[in-house]
Structures are given as C-alpha cells and as structure tokens.
C-alpha cells in the first residue's frame, strides 16, 4: 500500500480496494497492510517535555544510524491541537514502516542493542502504552508532504451490530470517489485506517474496531476540508455510506513533527 496519511512518498505497490481478478468485476478486496507503532506516555514531574522529547528523538536517530536501523521508517512526535483535554497521553510517538520485513528487523535491533534508549527514555517518560497497528489506505496522499511536519486527525470507530469489514470496504471505495468528486486531492489530504494488532485497549467491552486517520499538509488544508465537510455536503455522503456501518467519535487533531524519515 501507499502509506498515505503519513508517508505518501514510499509509493508501495498496493491499493486498499484492489479488484480481484477471480472475483466479481466490481467486488473490491482488502490489500496488504503495513506496520505502525504508537507510544503514549506521561512526562515525569519537572521535565521540560518539548525540549527533552526532541533531544530523545535525536538520540534515537543517532543510535539508529550507528546500528543501521530505522532506515525505511518514519517517526513523528504529535502535539494536540484540538482535543477535549482528557486524552491520556502527554507524549505521543507514531512510527511506521514500508513493510513487515524492515519492521521486524528494526524490532530485533532495538531489543538486542537498544538498552540505552530505554534508560534515557525512563529519565523523562512514565506510564507508557506501546501499541501495534496494521494500516490500510483509504485516500492516497500525493507528493512528500507527509514526510515533513503536517497535521494528523484521529477518530476511533466501532462497528454497528451485524456490520463488518466487507461492508466497510464497499463504503470506503465509494467514499474515496466522493472525496475526489468534491475536488479533494492527495496534495491536500490523505486518509488511512488503523487496525489493532497488540497493545490496544484490553477487553472487548471498550475495544474499538479501528482508527480513522486523516492527514493534511497544513492547518489551512484542514480548514478547507472542514468547509467541504460541513458546507459542501460531504458529511451527508459520509452519513449515507457509513451511517449504518460504524459509529466514530469526535476527532482529535495533532501537529505532527517528523523526526525520522528515509
């Protein structure tokens, strides 16, 4: 897939709604997913969070260069722009890879040689959650804006009774067409969906089905999409396509500072 809301420049040969040759002509099927990890932590008392987070990210980059790690990886620190103030993490790190081979190799290197990273992180962070996700593309970003600082919006979604992946995929294909019909392009927006693999909220009662993530190169692009959403009727198309399939909560918007890239 193209890692679009985060890394459109990777240009991986995949589309989320690829058409199967041996299925009905109009039947989409899920393509390949790609690995994502998310850290959510609190800063320890007395820590200058921003300054120390940047310092630690640079330490990780130096370590990665020394050990030949994270060469096909993008990592970003995320700072809340719009939220309800109750979101649990003061420090959020999101990293993703082009493929599972590189991901696995980097995890092995971090486990074997990364003790100093954990020692240094322990000086500024506590109560860390570490989760792994699979990412599938909905609307591809274009160009390299996802490899620079940008804006990322998260929303958690839950399937309604009796609905599932096949229903979602059909809606995804139709909604991508609606986005394009409303004049949106990958130069100003990209969207993916993240599915939990490990480390997400435990239990079934509070578990989400997936995260809906939309990326924008700037806050102006975010504002433009909001105008299309509210004032040009895209929200009505979304309700028609998804209203019987999923429920999604209010978005949380972050400024994403890219600290590591290929």
mmCIF file of C-alpha atoms in Angstrom:
data_model
loop_
_atom_site.group_PDB
_atom_site.id
_atom_site.type_symbol
_atom_site.label_atom_id
_atom_site.label_comp_id
_atom_site.label_asym_id
_atom_site.label_seq_id
_atom_site.Cartn_x
_atom_site.Cartn_y
_atom_site.Cartn_z
ATOM 1 C CA UNK A 1 0.000 0.000 0.000
ATOM 2 C CA UNK A 2 0.975 3.633 -0.055
ATOM 3 C CA UNK A 3 1.478 4.788 3.497
ATOM 4 C CA UNK A 4 -0.562 7.778 2.607
ATOM 5 C CA UNK A 5 -1.708 9.886 5.517
ATOM 6 C CA UNK A 6 1.826 9.574 6.807
ATOM 7 C CA UNK A 7 4.208 8.681 4.000
ATOM 8 C CA UNK A 8 2.896 9.100 0.501
ATOM 9 C CA UNK A 9 6.420 9.153 -0.908
ATOM 10 C CA UNK A 10 7.014 5.470 -0.192
ATOM 11 C CA UNK A 11 4.835 4.533 -3.216
ATOM 12 C CA UNK A 12 4.327 0.904 -2.252
ATOM 13 C CA UNK A 13 2.532 -1.102 -4.925
ATOM 14 C CA UNK A 14 -0.839 -1.545 -3.272
ATOM 15 C CA UNK A 15 -4.330 -0.137 -3.265
ATOM 16 C CA UNK A 16 -6.689 -0.732 -0.372
ATOM 17 C CA UNK A 17 -9.559 -1.514 -2.696
ATOM 18 C CA UNK A 18 -7.794 -3.578 -5.336
ATOM 19 C CA UNK A 19 -10.097 -5.577 -7.598
ATOM 20 C CA UNK A 20 -9.600 -9.328 -7.527
ATOM 21 C CA UNK A 21 -9.199 -10.970 -10.956
ATOM 22 C CA UNK A 22 -11.076 -14.077 -9.902
ATOM 23 C CA UNK A 23 -13.998 -12.343 -8.226
ATOM 24 C CA UNK A 24 -16.982 -10.415 -9.478
ATOM 25 C CA UNK A 25 -15.831 -7.473 -11.626
ATOM 26 C CA UNK A 26 -16.963 -4.848 -9.129
ATOM 27 C CA UNK A 27 -16.042 -6.683 -5.917
ATOM 28 C CA UNK A 28 -13.213 -4.908 -4.031
ATOM 29 C CA UNK A 29 -10.940 -6.793 -1.677
ATOM 30 C CA UNK A 30 -8.567 -5.706 1.058
ATOM 31 C CA UNK A 31 -4.944 -5.371 0.032
ATOM 32 C CA UNK A 32 -1.779 -5.593 2.126
ATOM 33 C CA UNK A 33 -1.478 -3.814 5.450
ATOM 34 C CA UNK A 34 1.627 -2.142 6.848
ATOM 35 C CA UNK A 35 3.019 -1.870 10.393
ATOM 36 C CA UNK A 36 2.502 1.076 12.725
ATOM 37 C CA UNK A 37 3.561 1.517 16.355
ATOM 38 C CA UNK A 38 2.278 4.146 18.766
ATOM 39 C CA UNK A 39 3.728 5.182 22.123
ATOM 40 C CA UNK A 40 1.573 7.164 24.519
ATOM 41 C CA UNK A 41 3.295 8.367 27.709
ATOM 42 C CA UNK A 42 3.256 10.926 30.505
ATOM 43 C CA UNK A 43 6.191 13.212 31.243
ATOM 44 C CA UNK A 44 7.767 12.871 34.655
ATOM 45 C CA UNK A 45 7.338 15.775 37.055
ATOM 46 C CA UNK A 46 9.730 18.624 36.405
ATOM 47 C CA UNK A 47 10.621 17.537 32.868
ATOM 48 C CA UNK A 48 10.671 20.153 30.106
ATOM 49 C CA UNK A 49 8.583 17.925 27.865
ATOM 50 C CA UNK A 50 9.103 19.536 24.469
ATOM 51 C CA UNK A 51 12.834 20.119 24.860
ATOM 52 C CA UNK A 52 13.558 16.655 26.228
ATOM 53 C CA UNK A 53 11.322 14.889 23.691
ATOM 54 C CA UNK A 54 13.247 16.488 20.814
ATOM 55 C CA UNK A 55 16.548 15.625 22.485
ATOM 56 C CA UNK A 56 15.470 11.991 22.901
ATOM 57 C CA UNK A 57 14.286 11.729 19.291
ATOM 58 C CA UNK A 58 17.699 12.937 18.133
ATOM 59 C CA UNK A 59 19.334 10.339 20.402
ATOM 60 C CA UNK A 60 17.217 7.636 18.747
ATOM 61 C CA UNK A 61 18.280 8.874 15.306
ATOM 62 C CA UNK A 62 21.969 8.733 16.276
ATOM 63 C CA UNK A 63 21.501 5.221 17.657
ATOM 64 C CA UNK A 64 19.674 4.135 14.507
ATOM 65 C CA UNK A 65 22.475 5.408 12.283
ATOM 66 C CA UNK A 66 25.056 3.559 14.370
ATOM 67 C CA UNK A 67 23.155 0.267 14.170
ATOM 68 C CA UNK A 68 21.757 0.539 10.644
ATOM 69 C CA UNK A 69 18.200 0.660 11.972
ATOM 70 C CA UNK A 70 15.063 2.625 11.036
ATOM 71 C CA UNK A 71 16.290 3.315 7.503
ATOM 72 C CA UNK A 72 12.858 2.677 5.942
ATOM 73 C CA UNK A 73 10.885 4.193 8.787
ATOM 74 C CA UNK A 74 9.069 7.445 9.514
ATOM 75 C CA UNK A 75 8.668 8.644 13.104
ATOM 76 C CA UNK A 76 6.816 11.675 14.389
ATOM 77 C CA UNK A 77 6.095 13.381 17.705
ATOM 78 C CA UNK A 78 2.488 14.511 17.934
ATOM 79 C CA UNK A 79 1.237 17.572 19.821
ATOM 80 C CA UNK A 80 -2.501 18.115 20.457
ATOM 81 C CA UNK A 81 -4.097 20.985 18.551
ATOM 82 C CA UNK A 82 -7.782 20.158 19.164
ATOM 83 C CA UNK A 83 -8.912 17.707 21.862
ATOM 84 C CA UNK A 84 -11.214 17.518 24.868
ATOM 85 C CA UNK A 85 -8.292 17.818 27.282
ATOM 86 C CA UNK A 86 -8.914 14.340 28.652
ATOM 87 C CA UNK A 87 -6.876 12.407 26.128
ATOM 88 C CA UNK A 88 -4.446 10.411 28.264
ATOM 89 C CA UNK A 89 -1.030 10.988 26.634
ATOM 90 C CA UNK A 90 1.235 13.995 27.101
ATOM 91 C CA UNK A 91 3.799 12.469 24.738
ATOM 92 C CA UNK A 92 2.688 10.624 21.599
ATOM 93 C CA UNK A 93 5.089 9.000 19.146
ATOM 94 C CA UNK A 94 3.870 7.373 15.949
ATOM 95 C CA UNK A 95 6.216 5.347 13.754
ATOM 96 C CA UNK A 96 5.592 3.246 10.669
ATOM 97 C CA UNK A 97 7.454 1.145 8.129
ATOM 98 C CA UNK A 98 7.327 0.360 4.446
ATOM 99 C CA UNK A 99 6.995 -3.389 5.096
ATOM 100 C CA UNK A 100 6.980 -6.030 7.829
ATOM 101 C CA UNK A 101 10.472 -7.277 6.975
ATOM 102 C CA UNK A 102 12.052 -3.928 7.837
ATOM 103 C CA UNK A 103 9.776 -3.594 10.852
ATOM 104 C CA UNK A 104 10.800 -6.972 12.259
ATOM 105 C CA UNK A 105 14.496 -6.328 11.672
ATOM 106 C CA UNK A 106 14.298 -2.970 13.466
ATOM 107 C CA UNK A 107 12.431 -4.516 16.388
ATOM 108 C CA UNK A 108 15.171 -7.131 16.737
ATOM 109 C CA UNK A 109 17.897 -4.468 16.689
ATOM 110 C CA UNK A 110 16.067 -2.362 19.253
ATOM 111 C CA UNK A 111 15.567 -5.379 21.509
ATOM 112 C CA UNK A 112 19.203 -6.510 21.257
ATOM 113 C CA UNK A 113 21.091 -3.206 21.193
ATOM 114 C CA UNK A 114 18.628 -0.615 22.450
ATOM 115 C CA UNK A 115 19.099 -0.763 26.226
ATOM 116 C CA UNK A 116 20.461 2.793 26.292
ATOM 117 C CA UNK A 117 17.312 4.052 24.570
ATOM 118 C CA UNK A 118 15.132 2.656 27.325
ATOM 119 C CA UNK A 119 17.441 4.004 30.042
ATOM 120 C CA UNK A 120 17.300 7.507 28.576
ATOM 121 C CA UNK A 121 13.547 7.353 27.941
ATOM 122 C CA UNK A 122 12.991 6.355 31.560
ATOM 123 C CA UNK A 123 14.527 9.670 32.654
ATOM 124 C CA UNK A 124 11.700 11.694 31.115
ATOM 125 C CA UNK A 125 8.730 9.378 30.441
ATOM 126 C CA UNK A 126 6.451 7.206 32.569
ATOM 127 C CA UNK A 127 3.184 5.254 32.284
ATOM 128 C CA UNK A 128 3.904 4.395 28.659
ATOM 129 C CA UNK A 129 1.493 2.457 26.468
ATOM 130 C CA UNK A 130 3.028 0.809 23.391
ATOM 131 C CA UNK A 131 0.641 -0.497 20.744
ATOM 132 C CA UNK A 132 0.980 -2.040 17.284
ATOM 133 C CA UNK A 133 -1.428 -1.500 14.386
ATOM 134 C CA UNK A 134 -1.954 -2.518 10.788
ATOM 135 C CA UNK A 135 -2.577 0.300 8.313
ATOM 136 C CA UNK A 136 -4.745 0.274 5.192
ATOM 137 C CA UNK A 137 -5.181 3.113 2.737
ATOM 138 C CA UNK A 138 -8.455 4.911 2.076
ATOM 139 C CA UNK A 139 -7.435 8.033 0.117
ATOM 140 C CA UNK A 140 -3.796 8.320 -1.030
ATOM 141 C CA UNK A 141 -1.641 11.327 -0.275
ATOM 142 C CA UNK A 142 0.459 12.686 -3.122
ATOM 143 C CA UNK A 143 3.965 14.106 -3.024
ATOM 144 C CA UNK A 144 6.208 14.261 0.046
ATOM 145 C CA UNK A 145 4.265 16.467 2.452
ATOM 146 C CA UNK A 146 3.717 13.509 4.760
ATOM 147 C CA UNK A 147 7.486 13.319 5.263
ATOM 148 C CA UNK A 148 7.548 16.896 6.569
ATOM 149 C CA UNK A 149 5.708 18.416 9.527
ATOM 150 C CA UNK A 150 1.966 18.198 8.965
ATOM 151 C CA UNK A 151 -1.414 17.785 10.688
ATOM 152 C CA UNK A 152 -2.973 14.466 11.708
ATOM 153 C CA UNK A 153 -6.555 13.817 12.822
ATOM 154 C CA UNK A 154 -7.592 10.686 14.749
ATOM 155 C CA UNK A 155 -11.072 9.263 15.322
ATOM 156 C CA UNK A 156 -11.980 5.923 16.930
ATOM 157 C CA UNK A 157 -14.674 3.856 15.214
ATOM 158 C CA UNK A 158 -16.793 0.863 16.249
ATOM 159 C CA UNK A 159 -18.830 -1.416 14.003
ATOM 160 C CA UNK A 160 -22.575 -1.441 14.486
ATOM 161 C CA UNK A 161 -24.281 -4.775 15.150
ATOM 162 C CA UNK A 162 -24.170 -7.095 12.172
ATOM 163 C CA UNK A 163 -21.668 -4.989 10.222
ATOM 164 C CA UNK A 164 -18.065 -5.783 9.435
ATOM 165 C CA UNK A 165 -15.065 -5.486 7.144
ATOM 166 C CA UNK A 166 -16.823 -6.275 3.876
ATOM 167 C CA UNK A 167 -19.421 -3.555 4.498
ATOM 168 C CA UNK A 168 -16.689 -1.073 5.373
ATOM 169 C CA UNK A 169 -14.636 -1.783 2.270
ATOM 170 C CA UNK A 170 -17.557 -1.113 -0.074
ATOM 171 C CA UNK A 171 -18.219 2.173 1.735
ATOM 172 C CA UNK A 172 -14.516 3.083 1.602
ATOM 173 C CA UNK A 173 -14.378 2.693 -2.171
ATOM 174 C CA UNK A 174 -17.495 4.812 -2.631
ATOM 175 C CA UNK A 175 -16.345 7.498 -0.184
ATOM 176 C CA UNK A 176 -12.958 7.878 -1.875
ATOM 177 C CA UNK A 177 -14.835 8.605 -5.100
ATOM 178 C CA UNK A 178 -16.999 11.160 -3.296
ATOM 179 C CA UNK A 179 -13.919 12.902 -1.917
ATOM 180 C CA UNK A 180 -12.480 13.208 -5.408
ATOM 181 C CA UNK A 181 -15.833 14.380 -6.773
ATOM 182 C CA UNK A 182 -15.768 17.198 -4.209
ATOM 183 C CA UNK A 183 -12.436 18.384 -5.588
ATOM 184 C CA UNK A 184 -10.179 16.894 -2.913
ATOM 185 C CA UNK A 185 -6.781 15.592 -3.991
ATOM 186 C CA UNK A 186 -3.849 13.851 -2.362
ATOM 187 C CA UNK A 187 -1.926 17.117 -2.435
ATOM 188 C CA UNK A 188 -4.120 18.403 0.408
ATOM 189 C CA UNK A 189 -5.429 15.318 2.211
ATOM 190 C CA UNK A 190 -4.736 11.632 2.781
ATOM 191 C CA UNK A 191 -6.595 9.034 4.837
ATOM 192 C CA UNK A 192 -5.879 5.591 6.281
ATOM 193 C CA UNK A 193 -7.496 3.218 8.750
ATOM 194 C CA UNK A 194 -5.549 1.515 11.567
ATOM 195 C CA UNK A 195 -6.495 -1.890 12.979
ATOM 196 C CA UNK A 196 -5.267 -3.076 16.396
ATOM 197 C CA UNK A 197 -2.710 -5.899 16.495
ATOM 198 C CA UNK A 198 -1.393 -5.730 20.072
ATOM 199 C CA UNK A 199 -1.223 -3.324 22.981
ATOM 200 C CA UNK A 200 -4.565 -1.620 22.294
ATOM 201 C CA UNK A 201 -7.285 -1.185 24.934
ATOM 202 C CA UNK A 202 -7.769 -4.596 26.616
ATOM 203 C CA UNK A 203 -11.047 -6.454 26.802
ATOM 204 C CA UNK A 204 -13.999 -6.411 24.442
ATOM 205 C CA UNK A 205 -16.363 -4.004 26.150
ATOM 206 C CA UNK A 206 -14.284 -0.876 25.452
ATOM 207 C CA UNK A 207 -12.396 -2.100 22.393
ATOM 208 C CA UNK A 208 -12.543 -0.062 19.198
ATOM 209 C CA UNK A 209 -12.830 -1.642 15.764
ATOM 210 C CA UNK A 210 -10.347 0.677 14.045
ATOM 211 C CA UNK A 211 -8.879 4.187 13.997
ATOM 212 C CA UNK A 212 -9.795 6.534 11.158
ATOM 213 C CA UNK A 213 -6.842 8.833 10.450
ATOM 214 C CA UNK A 214 -6.761 11.810 8.122
ATOM 215 C CA UNK A 215 -3.628 13.795 7.326
ATOM 216 C CA UNK A 216 -3.265 17.346 5.996
ATOM 217 C CA UNK A 217 -0.126 19.267 4.985
ATOM 218 C CA UNK A 218 -1.224 22.386 6.910
ATOM 219 C CA UNK A 219 -3.941 23.672 9.197
ATOM 220 C CA UNK A 220 -5.234 25.633 6.201
ATOM 221 C CA UNK A 221 -5.766 22.347 4.373
ATOM 222 C CA UNK A 222 -7.541 21.013 7.467
ATOM 223 C CA UNK A 223 -9.799 24.091 7.438
ATOM 224 C CA UNK A 224 -10.506 23.650 3.729
ATOM 225 C CA UNK A 225 -11.559 20.043 4.286
ATOM 226 C CA UNK A 226 -13.806 21.132 7.155
ATOM 227 C CA UNK A 227 -15.508 23.582 4.808
ATOM 228 C CA UNK A 228 -16.046 20.829 2.224
ATOM 229 C CA UNK A 229 -17.266 18.540 5.017
ATOM 230 C CA UNK A 230 -19.777 20.952 6.548
ATOM 231 C CA UNK A 231 -20.731 23.402 3.826
ATOM 232 C CA UNK A 232 -20.404 21.404 0.614
ATOM 233 C CA UNK A 233 -22.274 18.315 1.773
ATOM 234 C CA UNK A 234 -19.516 15.721 2.129
ATOM 235 C CA UNK A 235 -20.753 14.895 5.627
ATOM 236 C CA UNK A 236 -24.123 13.892 4.146
ATOM 237 C CA UNK A 237 -22.387 11.493 1.766
ATOM 238 C CA UNK A 238 -20.446 10.049 4.705
ATOM 239 C CA UNK A 239 -23.651 9.537 6.691
ATOM 240 C CA UNK A 240 -25.302 7.800 3.744
ATOM 241 C CA UNK A 241 -22.364 5.448 3.171
ATOM 242 C CA UNK A 242 -21.227 4.765 6.747
ATOM 243 C CA UNK A 243 -24.162 5.656 8.991
ATOM 244 C CA UNK A 244 -25.474 2.088 9.194
ATOM 245 C CA UNK A 245 -21.995 0.541 9.425
ATOM 246 C CA UNK A 246 -19.921 2.364 12.064
ATOM 247 C CA UNK A 247 -20.041 4.932 14.836
ATOM 248 C CA UNK A 248 -16.993 7.230 15.145
ATOM 249 C CA UNK A 249 -16.130 9.656 17.929
ATOM 250 C CA UNK A 250 -15.098 13.301 17.647
ATOM 251 C CA UNK A 251 -11.733 13.890 16.015
ATOM 252 C CA UNK A 252 -8.516 14.701 17.884
ATOM 253 C CA UNK A 253 -6.169 16.861 15.833
ATOM 254 C CA UNK A 254 -2.380 16.884 16.239
ATOM 255 C CA UNK A 255 0.537 18.793 14.808
ATOM 256 C CA UNK A 256 2.932 16.064 13.697
ATOM 257 C CA UNK A 257 6.639 16.886 13.885
ATOM 258 C CA UNK A 258 8.530 14.385 11.738
ATOM 259 C CA UNK A 259 11.767 13.371 13.471
ATOM 260 C CA UNK A 260 12.868 10.369 11.404
ATOM 261 C CA UNK A 261 12.427 9.679 7.693
ATOM 262 C CA UNK A 262 14.143 7.627 4.948
#
